[in-house]
Amino acid sequence: MPRPPRTSLDIVRAAAEVWEGDQEVGFGPRLLAQASLPYRNPGKDKRVWGRRNGDLLLTISPGMTINDRGEEESIGFPYGTMPRLMMTLLATEAVRTQSPEITFGSLTEFMAAMGLTATGGKTGSLTRMREQGHRLFNANISVEYKGDANRKVGAKLSVASAYNLWCGAEPENGQGALFSSMVRLSPEFFDEVTRHPVPLDLNAIKALGGSALRLDVYTWLTYRMFTVSRATTVPWDSLMVQFGSTADITDRRRRHQFRNDFMKALKEVVAVYPQANVEVTDSGVKLLPGLPHVAPSPGFRSLAVGTQVS
């Protein structure tokens, strides 16, 4: 069965564990700090999904396949928490090993590293992990910068150039899977995550798991604590566009709902990341110079910053 959603009390308990324990340093793709993946399934009939953040435009199109009837069929969009967790763990391993080829044992081990419990069955977490991995590694991801009318600037940042996910049953003797799984990162994605990694506390990522919005807010906030040099207010409309809402920003009811959802997620993020120097105002979220959640090594700030966005 899917893991039940975490309550505020669960977050407080998890926050205490993060405070009391040693940091487990990981790295996230800068892309996840700048724009969000879908929160819900956009549907198989949709060809392109996009998210805008200032001058940056992220577009995702699903991979295609041929079904058993010989018909063209969409593999589907990656969405929810699992693709975000996968990208974070893959980025962490890429920075750690400086290799684009990431090898791991069973999917159960892969999930345990992300703080997830592996469950079987048609709707179990292992099935969903395989499905979301298949979607993520086949998706076409592109980024464009729209700030200069005289230039066209963009990049393809699809995650994998090859993958081999062992989906067979695991032995009951506890010795792990018969075959290892492998993901070979695309040259573009590997270059991006190793040149501009965003340092994260993996214990915080695990504590905030179960909510894609919480994961996005945490990644964005710790990234911005790297980059902000003076008080900066990010307007609610900009946040609504950046953090995945497909609602019309002129719809007052939807704006109110997004604001409530974002403030709830932000409160839970700050519970595990109290160093964040942030204030909620009527006009937006005010960011002030503060400490990133993971203290950077000398020279690391210049790596993580890159292109400045909201």
mmCIF file of C-alpha atoms in Angstrom:
data_model
loop_
_atom_site.group_PDB
_atom_site.id
_atom_site.type_symbol
_atom_site.label_atom_id
_atom_site.label_comp_id
_atom_site.label_asym_id
_atom_site.label_seq_id
_atom_site.Cartn_x
_atom_site.Cartn_y
_atom_site.Cartn_z
ATOM 1 C CA MET A 1 0.000 0.000 0.000
ATOM 2 C CA PRO A 2 1.170 3.593 -0.577
ATOM 3 C CA ARG A 3 2.722 5.270 2.435
ATOM 4 C CA PRO A 4 0.126 7.439 4.228
ATOM 5 C CA PRO A 5 0.704 11.195 4.044
ATOM 6 C CA ARG A 6 2.809 12.650 6.827
ATOM 7 C CA THR A 7 1.113 14.733 9.480
ATOM 8 C CA SER A 8 2.512 17.898 11.039
ATOM 9 C CA LEU A 9 3.517 15.817 14.075
ATOM 10 C CA ASP A 10 5.445 13.443 11.801
ATOM 11 C CA ILE A 11 7.304 16.421 10.320
ATOM 12 C CA VAL A 12 8.183 17.747 13.786
ATOM 13 C CA ARG A 13 9.534 14.338 14.807
ATOM 14 C CA ALA A 14 11.482 14.055 11.567
ATOM 15 C CA ALA A 15 12.817 17.587 12.066
ATOM 16 C CA ALA A 16 14.119 16.641 15.505
ATOM 17 C CA GLU A 17 15.957 13.702 13.960
ATOM 18 C CA VAL A 18 17.497 15.993 11.322
ATOM 19 C CA TRP A 19 18.630 18.485 14.009
ATOM 20 C CA GLU A 20 20.111 15.805 16.257
ATOM 21 C CA GLY A 21 21.774 13.678 13.583
ATOM 22 C CA ASP A 22 24.766 14.264 11.353
ATOM 23 C CA GLN A 23 24.063 15.715 7.951
ATOM 24 C CA GLU A 24 24.022 13.288 5.053
ATOM 25 C CA VAL A 25 25.177 15.546 2.247
ATOM 26 C CA GLY A 26 23.672 15.028 -1.178
ATOM 27 C CA PHE A 27 23.182 17.075 -4.305
ATOM 28 C CA GLY A 28 20.206 18.042 -6.398
ATOM 29 C CA PRO A 29 19.949 19.180 -9.999
ATOM 30 C CA ARG A 30 19.802 22.957 -10.279
ATOM 31 C CA LEU A 31 16.856 22.416 -12.630
ATOM 32 C CA LEU A 32 14.672 21.274 -9.700
ATOM 33 C CA ALA A 33 15.477 24.529 -7.883
ATOM 34 C CA GLN A 34 14.419 26.598 -10.877
ATOM 35 C CA ALA A 35 11.316 24.854 -12.201
ATOM 36 C CA SER A 36 9.058 22.035 -11.072
ATOM 37 C CA LEU A 37 8.123 18.728 -12.633
ATOM 38 C CA PRO A 38 4.411 17.858 -12.812
ATOM 39 C CA TYR A 39 2.754 17.218 -9.453
ATOM 40 C CA ARG A 40 -0.027 15.129 -10.975
ATOM 41 C CA ASN A 41 -0.285 13.070 -14.130
ATOM 42 C CA PRO A 42 -0.907 15.461 -17.064
ATOM 43 C CA GLY A 43 -2.528 12.563 -18.939
ATOM 44 C CA LYS A 44 -1.529 10.421 -21.904
ATOM 45 C CA ASP A 45 -3.311 12.640 -24.422
ATOM 46 C CA LYS A 46 -1.106 15.636 -23.627
ATOM 47 C CA ARG A 47 1.960 15.984 -25.861
ATOM 48 C CA VAL A 48 3.927 18.722 -24.095
ATOM 49 C CA TRP A 49 3.923 20.014 -20.526
ATOM 50 C CA GLY A 50 5.634 23.274 -19.558
ATOM 51 C CA ARG A 51 6.607 25.346 -16.545
ATOM 52 C CA ARG A 52 7.882 28.926 -16.580
ATOM 53 C CA ASN A 53 10.082 30.766 -14.083
ATOM 54 C CA GLY A 54 10.895 34.284 -15.166
ATOM 55 C CA ASP A 55 12.875 34.003 -18.405
ATOM 56 C CA LEU A 56 13.326 30.242 -18.018
ATOM 57 C CA LEU A 57 10.931 27.827 -19.722
ATOM 58 C CA LEU A 58 11.041 24.103 -18.937
ATOM 59 C CA THR A 59 9.233 21.767 -21.332
ATOM 60 C CA ILE A 60 8.752 18.018 -21.028
ATOM 61 C CA SER A 61 7.411 15.687 -23.677
ATOM 62 C CA PRO A 62 6.847 12.005 -22.921
ATOM 63 C CA GLY A 63 8.716 9.231 -24.660
ATOM 64 C CA MET A 64 6.778 7.173 -27.175
ATOM 65 C CA THR A 65 6.509 3.432 -27.705
ATOM 66 C CA ILE A 66 4.632 0.925 -29.854
ATOM 67 C CA ASN A 67 2.126 -1.221 -27.970
ATOM 68 C CA ASP A 68 1.314 -4.894 -28.573
ATOM 69 C CA ARG A 69 -1.321 -3.882 -31.146
ATOM 70 C CA GLY A 70 1.278 -2.021 -33.206
ATOM 71 C CA GLU A 71 -0.113 1.370 -32.195
ATOM 72 C CA GLU A 72 1.904 4.422 -31.217
ATOM 73 C CA GLU A 73 1.482 5.089 -27.500
ATOM 74 C CA SER A 74 2.761 7.624 -24.998
ATOM 75 C CA ILE A 75 4.917 6.218 -22.188
ATOM 76 C CA GLY A 76 3.607 9.040 -20.010
ATOM 77 C CA PHE A 77 4.975 11.999 -18.094
ATOM 78 C CA PRO A 78 7.077 11.609 -14.944
ATOM 79 C CA TYR A 79 5.233 13.190 -12.021
ATOM 80 C CA GLY A 80 5.031 13.316 -8.236
ATOM 81 C CA THR A 81 7.701 12.618 -5.634
ATOM 82 C CA MET A 82 9.519 9.650 -7.147
ATOM 83 C CA PRO A 83 11.098 11.345 -10.198
ATOM 84 C CA ARG A 84 12.317 14.153 -7.936
ATOM 85 C CA LEU A 85 13.877 11.668 -5.514
ATOM 86 C CA MET A 86 15.429 9.703 -8.384
ATOM 87 C CA MET A 87 17.004 12.816 -9.897
ATOM 88 C CA THR A 88 18.395 13.845 -6.512
ATOM 89 C CA LEU A 89 19.942 10.444 -5.806
ATOM 90 C CA LEU A 90 21.372 10.185 -9.331
ATOM 91 C CA ALA A 91 22.831 13.696 -9.072
ATOM 92 C CA THR A 92 24.326 12.816 -5.679
ATOM 93 C CA GLU A 93 26.007 9.708 -7.065
ATOM 94 C CA ALA A 94 27.239 11.586 -10.148
ATOM 95 C CA VAL A 95 28.916 14.247 -7.992
ATOM 96 C CA ARG A 96 30.307 11.633 -5.606
ATOM 97 C CA THR A 97 31.738 9.284 -8.240
ATOM 98 C CA GLN A 98 32.319 11.784 -11.071
ATOM 99 C CA SER A 99 30.969 9.101 -13.394
ATOM 100 C CA PRO A 100 27.863 9.286 -15.612
ATOM 101 C CA GLU A 101 27.193 5.581 -15.099
ATOM 102 C CA ILE A 102 25.316 4.958 -11.858
ATOM 103 C CA THR A 103 25.086 1.318 -10.777
ATOM 104 C CA PHE A 104 22.979 0.100 -7.881
ATOM 105 C CA GLY A 105 21.678 -3.237 -6.667
ATOM 106 C CA SER A 106 17.987 -3.890 -6.335
ATOM 107 C CA LEU A 107 15.210 -1.351 -6.645
ATOM 108 C CA THR A 108 14.532 -2.061 -2.971
ATOM 109 C CA GLU A 109 18.033 -0.800 -2.111
ATOM 110 C CA PHE A 110 17.554 2.187 -4.396
ATOM 111 C CA MET A 111 14.303 3.071 -2.648
ATOM 112 C CA ALA A 112 15.786 2.586 0.824
ATOM 113 C CA ALA A 113 18.472 5.145 -0.057
ATOM 114 C CA MET A 114 15.656 7.615 -0.733
ATOM 115 C CA GLY A 115 13.850 6.851 2.519
ATOM 116 C CA LEU A 116 11.062 4.884 0.840
ATOM 117 C CA THR A 117 9.590 1.560 1.897
ATOM 118 C CA ALA A 118 9.416 -1.011 -0.880
ATOM 119 C CA THR A 119 6.024 -2.683 -1.236
ATOM 120 C CA GLY A 120 4.911 -5.161 -3.874
ATOM 121 C CA GLY A 121 1.737 -5.616 -5.850
ATOM 122 C CA LYS A 122 0.118 -3.759 -8.705
ATOM 123 C CA THR A 123 -0.181 -0.497 -6.761
ATOM 124 C CA GLY A 124 2.886 -1.003 -4.565
ATOM 125 C CA SER A 125 5.821 1.359 -4.392
ATOM 126 C CA LEU A 126 8.135 -0.938 -6.405
ATOM 127 C CA THR A 127 5.682 -0.946 -9.302
ATOM 128 C CA ARG A 128 5.320 2.826 -9.142
ATOM 129 C CA MET A 129 9.106 3.270 -8.942
ATOM 130 C CA ARG A 130 9.633 1.169 -12.074
ATOM 131 C CA GLU A 131 6.883 3.038 -13.885
ATOM 132 C CA GLN A 132 8.150 6.490 -12.906
ATOM 133 C CA GLY A 133 11.737 5.514 -13.765
ATOM 134 C CA HIS A 134 10.585 4.332 -17.186
ATOM 135 C CA ARG A 135 8.771 7.621 -17.737
ATOM 136 C CA LEU A 136 11.623 9.802 -16.458
ATOM 137 C CA PHE A 137 14.378 8.090 -18.442
ATOM 138 C CA ASN A 138 12.375 8.259 -21.686
ATOM 139 C CA ALA A 139 11.108 11.833 -21.309
ATOM 140 C CA ASN A 140 12.494 14.616 -23.468
ATOM 141 C CA ILE A 141 13.357 17.595 -21.248
ATOM 142 C CA SER A 142 14.332 20.979 -22.661
ATOM 143 C CA VAL A 143 15.135 24.371 -21.157
ATOM 144 C CA GLU A 144 14.860 27.695 -22.975
ATOM 145 C CA TYR A 145 15.803 31.203 -21.854
ATOM 146 C CA LYS A 146 13.427 33.852 -23.211
ATOM 147 C CA GLY A 147 15.061 37.016 -21.873
ATOM 148 C CA ASP A 148 16.692 38.287 -25.075
ATOM 149 C CA ALA A 149 14.556 38.861 -28.162
ATOM 150 C CA ASN A 150 17.692 38.895 -30.311
ATOM 151 C CA ARG A 151 18.922 35.466 -29.235
ATOM 152 C CA LYS A 152 17.598 31.935 -28.881
ATOM 153 C CA VAL A 153 19.185 30.134 -25.926
ATOM 154 C CA GLY A 154 18.313 26.639 -24.787
ATOM 155 C CA ALA A 155 19.508 23.176 -23.871
ATOM 156 C CA LYS A 156 18.291 19.601 -23.822
ATOM 157 C CA LEU A 157 18.563 18.096 -20.343
ATOM 158 C CA SER A 158 17.011 14.662 -20.665
ATOM 159 C CA VAL A 159 18.157 12.568 -17.716
ATOM 160 C CA ALA A 160 19.371 9.271 -19.176
ATOM 161 C CA SER A 161 21.024 8.078 -22.356
ATOM 162 C CA ALA A 162 20.638 4.430 -21.273
ATOM 163 C CA TYR A 163 19.119 2.493 -18.390
ATOM 164 C CA ASN A 164 18.659 -1.072 -17.209
ATOM 165 C CA LEU A 165 16.267 -1.457 -14.294
ATOM 166 C CA TRP A 166 16.147 -4.951 -12.827
ATOM 167 C CA CYS A 167 12.446 -5.594 -12.368
ATOM 168 C CA GLY A 168 12.506 -9.282 -11.486
ATOM 169 C CA ALA A 169 11.667 -10.788 -8.131
ATOM 170 C CA GLU A 170 14.354 -10.561 -5.484
ATOM 171 C CA PRO A 171 15.683 -13.658 -3.698
ATOM 172 C CA GLU A 172 14.180 -14.481 -0.322
ATOM 173 C CA ASN A 173 17.607 -15.242 1.174
ATOM 174 C CA GLY A 174 18.370 -11.538 1.627
ATOM 175 C CA GLN A 175 21.301 -11.627 -0.799
ATOM 176 C CA GLY A 176 19.864 -8.941 -3.061
ATOM 177 C CA ALA A 177 18.886 -8.935 -6.708
ATOM 178 C CA LEU A 178 20.382 -11.367 -9.217
ATOM 179 C CA PHE A 179 21.367 -8.484 -11.486
ATOM 180 C CA SER A 180 22.382 -4.897 -10.814
ATOM 181 C CA SER A 181 20.444 -1.959 -12.193
ATOM 182 C CA MET A 182 22.176 0.822 -14.081
ATOM 183 C CA VAL A 183 21.425 4.335 -15.294
ATOM 184 C CA ARG A 184 23.800 6.092 -17.663
ATOM 185 C CA LEU A 185 23.206 9.828 -17.400
ATOM 186 C CA SER A 186 23.034 11.813 -20.613
ATOM 187 C CA PRO A 187 26.153 13.943 -21.254
ATOM 188 C CA GLU A 188 24.093 17.128 -20.867
ATOM 189 C CA PHE A 189 22.496 16.108 -17.570
ATOM 190 C CA PHE A 190 25.781 14.776 -16.160
ATOM 191 C CA ASP A 191 27.556 18.002 -17.102
ATOM 192 C CA GLU A 192 24.807 20.111 -15.512
ATOM 193 C CA VAL A 193 24.646 18.241 -12.197
ATOM 194 C CA THR A 194 28.423 18.017 -11.756
ATOM 195 C CA ARG A 195 29.150 21.611 -12.778
ATOM 196 C CA HIS A 196 26.219 23.238 -10.935
ATOM 197 C CA PRO A 197 25.119 20.906 -8.106
ATOM 198 C CA VAL A 198 22.835 22.176 -5.354
ATOM 199 C CA PRO A 199 23.977 20.839 -1.933
ATOM 200 C CA LEU A 200 21.147 19.280 0.075
ATOM 201 C CA ASP A 201 20.743 17.404 3.340
ATOM 202 C CA LEU A 202 19.488 13.974 2.317
ATOM 203 C CA ASN A 203 18.021 13.462 5.787
ATOM 204 C CA ALA A 204 15.854 16.530 5.178
ATOM 205 C CA ILE A 205 14.849 15.140 1.777
ATOM 206 C CA LYS A 206 13.768 11.892 3.446
ATOM 207 C CA ALA A 207 11.917 13.772 6.201
ATOM 208 C CA LEU A 208 9.992 15.824 3.647
ATOM 209 C CA GLY A 209 9.216 12.865 1.396
ATOM 210 C CA GLY A 210 5.637 12.134 0.474
ATOM 211 C CA SER A 211 4.978 15.653 -0.821
ATOM 212 C CA ALA A 212 6.378 16.850 -4.131
ATOM 213 C CA LEU A 213 5.623 20.452 -3.167
ATOM 214 C CA ARG A 214 7.622 20.159 0.072
ATOM 215 C CA LEU A 215 10.572 18.705 -1.842
ATOM 216 C CA ASP A 216 10.412 21.525 -4.394
ATOM 217 C CA VAL A 217 10.178 24.246 -1.753
ATOM 218 C CA TYR A 218 13.125 22.781 0.181
ATOM 219 C CA THR A 219 15.338 22.530 -2.922
ATOM 220 C CA TRP A 220 14.383 26.042 -4.058
ATOM 221 C CA LEU A 221 14.893 27.556 -0.616
ATOM 222 C CA THR A 222 18.330 26.099 0.091
ATOM 223 C CA TYR A 223 19.411 27.070 -3.440
ATOM 224 C CA ARG A 224 18.221 30.626 -2.948
ATOM 225 C CA MET A 225 20.074 30.877 0.369
ATOM 226 C CA PHE A 226 23.196 30.280 -1.738
ATOM 227 C CA THR A 227 22.345 32.992 -4.236
ATOM 228 C CA VAL A 228 20.463 35.774 -2.435
ATOM 229 C CA SER A 229 22.695 38.728 -1.492
ATOM 230 C CA ARG A 230 20.007 41.216 -0.412
ATOM 231 C CA ALA A 231 16.387 41.152 0.694
ATOM 232 C CA THR A 232 14.283 39.900 -2.220
ATOM 233 C CA THR A 233 10.526 39.372 -2.338
ATOM 234 C CA VAL A 234 9.248 36.731 -4.752
ATOM 235 C CA PRO A 235 5.616 37.676 -5.595
ATOM 236 C CA TRP A 236 2.822 35.188 -5.051
ATOM 237 C CA ASP A 237 1.976 35.206 -8.768
ATOM 238 C CA SER A 238 5.557 34.224 -9.645
ATOM 239 C CA LEU A 239 5.541 31.458 -7.052
ATOM 240 C CA MET A 240 2.208 30.187 -8.343
ATOM 241 C CA VAL A 241 3.601 29.907 -11.877
ATOM 242 C CA GLN A 242 6.923 28.393 -10.779
ATOM 243 C CA PHE A 243 5.567 25.787 -8.396
ATOM 244 C CA GLY A 244 3.416 23.956 -10.816
ATOM 245 C CA SER A 245 -0.063 25.371 -10.476
ATOM 246 C CA THR A 246 -1.950 25.081 -13.765
ATOM 247 C CA ALA A 247 -4.678 27.380 -12.491
ATOM 248 C CA ASP A 248 -5.316 30.826 -13.909
ATOM 249 C CA ILE A 249 -3.459 33.271 -11.658
ATOM 250 C CA THR A 250 -6.382 35.690 -12.027
ATOM 251 C CA ASP A 251 -8.696 33.164 -10.304
ATOM 252 C CA ARG A 252 -8.887 34.551 -6.760
ATOM 253 C CA ARG A 253 -10.097 31.303 -5.224
ATOM 254 C CA ARG A 254 -7.237 29.328 -6.798
ATOM 255 C CA ARG A 255 -4.727 31.995 -5.785
ATOM 256 C CA HIS A 256 -5.933 31.750 -2.197
ATOM 257 C CA GLN A 257 -5.710 27.937 -2.259
ATOM 258 C CA PHE A 258 -2.183 27.996 -3.692
ATOM 259 C CA ARG A 259 -1.070 30.492 -1.077
ATOM 260 C CA ASN A 260 -2.399 28.288 1.735
ATOM 261 C CA ASP A 261 -0.780 25.165 0.254
ATOM 262 C CA PHE A 262 2.558 26.923 -0.234
ATOM 263 C CA MET A 263 2.615 28.399 3.274
ATOM 264 C CA LYS A 264 1.855 24.970 4.769
ATOM 265 C CA ALA A 265 4.699 23.393 2.782
ATOM 266 C CA LEU A 266 7.052 26.260 3.662
ATOM 267 C CA LYS A 267 6.277 25.894 7.373
ATOM 268 C CA GLU A 268 7.122 22.189 7.210
ATOM 269 C CA VAL A 269 10.325 22.874 5.267
ATOM 270 C CA VAL A 270 11.472 25.479 7.795
ATOM 271 C CA ALA A 271 10.844 22.915 10.561
ATOM 272 C CA VAL A 272 13.706 20.812 9.160
ATOM 273 C CA TYR A 273 15.686 23.792 7.835
ATOM 274 C CA PRO A 274 15.421 26.488 10.547
ATOM 275 C CA GLN A 275 18.490 28.355 9.223
ATOM 276 C CA ALA A 276 16.432 29.562 6.256
ATOM 277 C CA ASN A 277 15.999 33.331 6.507
ATOM 278 C CA VAL A 278 12.537 33.746 5.052
ATOM 279 C CA GLU A 279 9.396 35.742 5.806
ATOM 280 C CA VAL A 280 5.860 35.429 4.440
ATOM 281 C CA THR A 281 4.260 38.754 3.497
ATOM 282 C CA ASP A 282 1.036 39.835 1.809
ATOM 283 C CA SER A 283 2.939 40.455 -1.424
ATOM 284 C CA GLY A 284 4.963 37.240 -1.487
ATOM 285 C CA VAL A 285 7.816 35.389 0.183
ATOM 286 C CA LYS A 286 10.687 37.571 1.354
ATOM 287 C CA LEU A 287 14.136 36.001 1.150
ATOM 288 C CA LEU A 288 16.972 37.494 3.167
ATOM 289 C CA PRO A 289 20.675 36.575 3.146
ATOM 290 C CA GLY A 290 21.076 33.479 5.277
ATOM 291 C CA LEU A 291 22.748 30.118 5.622
ATOM 292 C CA PRO A 292 22.279 27.307 3.115
ATOM 293 C CA HIS A 293 21.272 24.045 4.720
ATOM 294 C CA VAL A 294 24.612 22.470 3.793
ATOM 295 C CA ALA A 295 27.666 24.629 4.453
ATOM 296 C CA PRO A 296 29.520 25.077 1.144
ATOM 297 C CA SER A 297 33.181 24.278 0.753
ATOM 298 C CA PRO A 298 35.438 27.106 -0.510
ATOM 299 C CA GLY A 299 34.649 27.932 -4.121
ATOM 300 C CA PHE A 300 31.454 25.873 -4.123
ATOM 301 C CA ARG A 301 29.119 28.868 -4.237
ATOM 302 C CA SER A 302 30.316 29.804 -7.734
ATOM 303 C CA LEU A 303 29.496 26.275 -8.917
ATOM 304 C CA ALA A 304 25.971 26.230 -7.552
ATOM 305 C CA VAL A 305 24.911 29.734 -8.554
ATOM 306 C CA GLY A 306 25.001 29.740 -12.354
ATOM 307 C CA THR A 307 22.100 31.580 -13.972
ATOM 308 C CA GLN A 308 20.125 33.647 -11.464
ATOM 309 C CA VAL A 309 16.373 33.075 -11.452
ATOM 310 C CA SER A 310 13.595 33.609 -8.933
#
